[in-house]
Amino acid sequence: MKEFTLTCTFTSYKSADELPDADLELMNEATKASNDAYAPYSKFRVGAALRLGNGKIICGNNQENVAYPSGLCAERVALFYASATYPNEIVESIAVTAQTDEFKISDPVTPCGSCRQVLAESEKKQNTNIRIIMKGAEGEVYVTESAQCLLPLMFRADKLKK
Ligand code: THU
């Protein structure tokens, strides 16, 4: 028997104002995208913005449905749209945020498990890390340099082979 420890590193900024310019720009785009979320059921409007290798910024927001599982998170809306439209471009970074009229979101919004799996596979596919910038409606911002930090021991395509 042996134990092992996996280490993940996060940077925490007190507020978005402290972010490097490029990250702040991306976060502002994510915030704009959250305004247009279709979230009549949860009323939790999430926005995501990706920066691609060609410099383009692609946005997404959560799209809900009365048949709840049919909806999709903001991160995957943006990631799948980017992959469908610019299949050969890498994703350099993603900013995620959310807003709601129901309560104060002061903790950073961190991607759900399914979005982590998709982010992690995007990294594997492109063979470079994706910087992830996470914020609530206000307050602290977390940044990590790789989706691996959000999903250690991810399920990988090579597990399907002998
Ligand atoms: N949601 C996202 O879009 N991204 C996340 O990272 C967390 C959750 C959405 C799904 C659903 O529409 C709403 O937020 C409440 O869970």
PDB file of C-alpha atoms and ligand atoms in Angstrom, residues 39 42 44 46 62-64 72-75 96 109-112 115, ligand 1:
ATOM      1  CA  ALA A  39     -31.957  30.406 -17.584  1.00  0.00           C
ATOM      2  CA  SER A  42     -32.530  28.304 -12.237  1.00  0.00           C
ATOM      3  CA  PHE A  44     -28.590  31.513 -12.507  1.00  0.00           C
ATOM      4  CA  VAL A  46     -23.661  31.909 -16.464  1.00  0.00           C
ATOM      5  CA  ASN A  62     -26.160  28.512 -20.223  1.00  0.00           C
ATOM      6  CA  GLN A  63     -29.126  27.340 -22.241  1.00  0.00           C
ATOM      7  CA  GLU A  64     -31.807  25.682 -20.150  1.00  0.00           C
ATOM      8  CA  LEU A  72     -26.251  22.913 -21.445  1.00  0.00           C
ATOM      9  CA  CYS A  73     -23.758  24.883 -19.344  1.00  0.00           C
ATOM     10  CA  ALA A  74     -22.154  28.092 -20.590  1.00  0.00           C
ATOM     11  CA  GLU A  75     -18.675  26.544 -20.738  1.00  0.00           C
ATOM     12  CA  VAL A  96     -16.429  31.916 -16.310  1.00  0.00           C
ATOM     13  CA  VAL A 109     -18.142  30.011 -10.089  1.00  0.00           C
ATOM     14  CA  THR A 110     -16.234  26.820 -10.784  1.00  0.00           C
ATOM     15  CA  PRO A 111     -17.178  24.545 -13.719  1.00  0.00           C
ATOM     16  CA  CYS A 112     -19.359  21.497 -13.080  1.00  0.00           C
ATOM     17  CA  CYS A 115     -17.587  20.834 -18.128  1.00  0.00           C
TER      18      CYS A 115
HETATM   19  N1  THU B   1     -24.156  26.142 -15.036  1.00  0.00           N
HETATM   20  C1  THU B   1     -23.259  26.563 -15.973  1.00  0.00           C
HETATM   21  O1  THU B   1     -23.637  27.049 -17.053  1.00  0.00           O
HETATM   22  N2  THU B   1     -21.946  26.445 -15.708  1.00  0.00           N
HETATM   23  C2  THU B   1     -21.436  26.048 -14.507  1.00  0.00           C
HETATM   24  O2  THU B   1     -20.226  25.999 -14.354  1.00  0.00           O
HETATM   25  C3  THU B   1     -22.334  25.654 -13.428  1.00  0.00           C
HETATM   26  C4  THU B   1     -23.767  25.551 -13.776  1.00  0.00           C
HETATM   27  C5  THU B   1     -25.579  26.305 -15.313  1.00  0.00           C
HETATM   28  C6  THU B   1     -26.369  25.053 -15.514  1.00  0.00           C
HETATM   29  C7  THU B   1     -27.765  25.523 -15.161  1.00  0.00           C
HETATM   30  O3  THU B   1     -28.339  26.153 -16.292  1.00  0.00           O
HETATM   31  C8  THU B   1     -27.530  26.586 -14.104  1.00  0.00           C
HETATM   32  O4  THU B   1     -26.188  26.976 -14.223  1.00  0.00           O
HETATM   33  C9  THU B   1     -27.797  26.109 -12.685  1.00  0.00           C
HETATM   34  O5  THU B   1     -27.105  24.947 -12.423  1.00  0.00           O
END
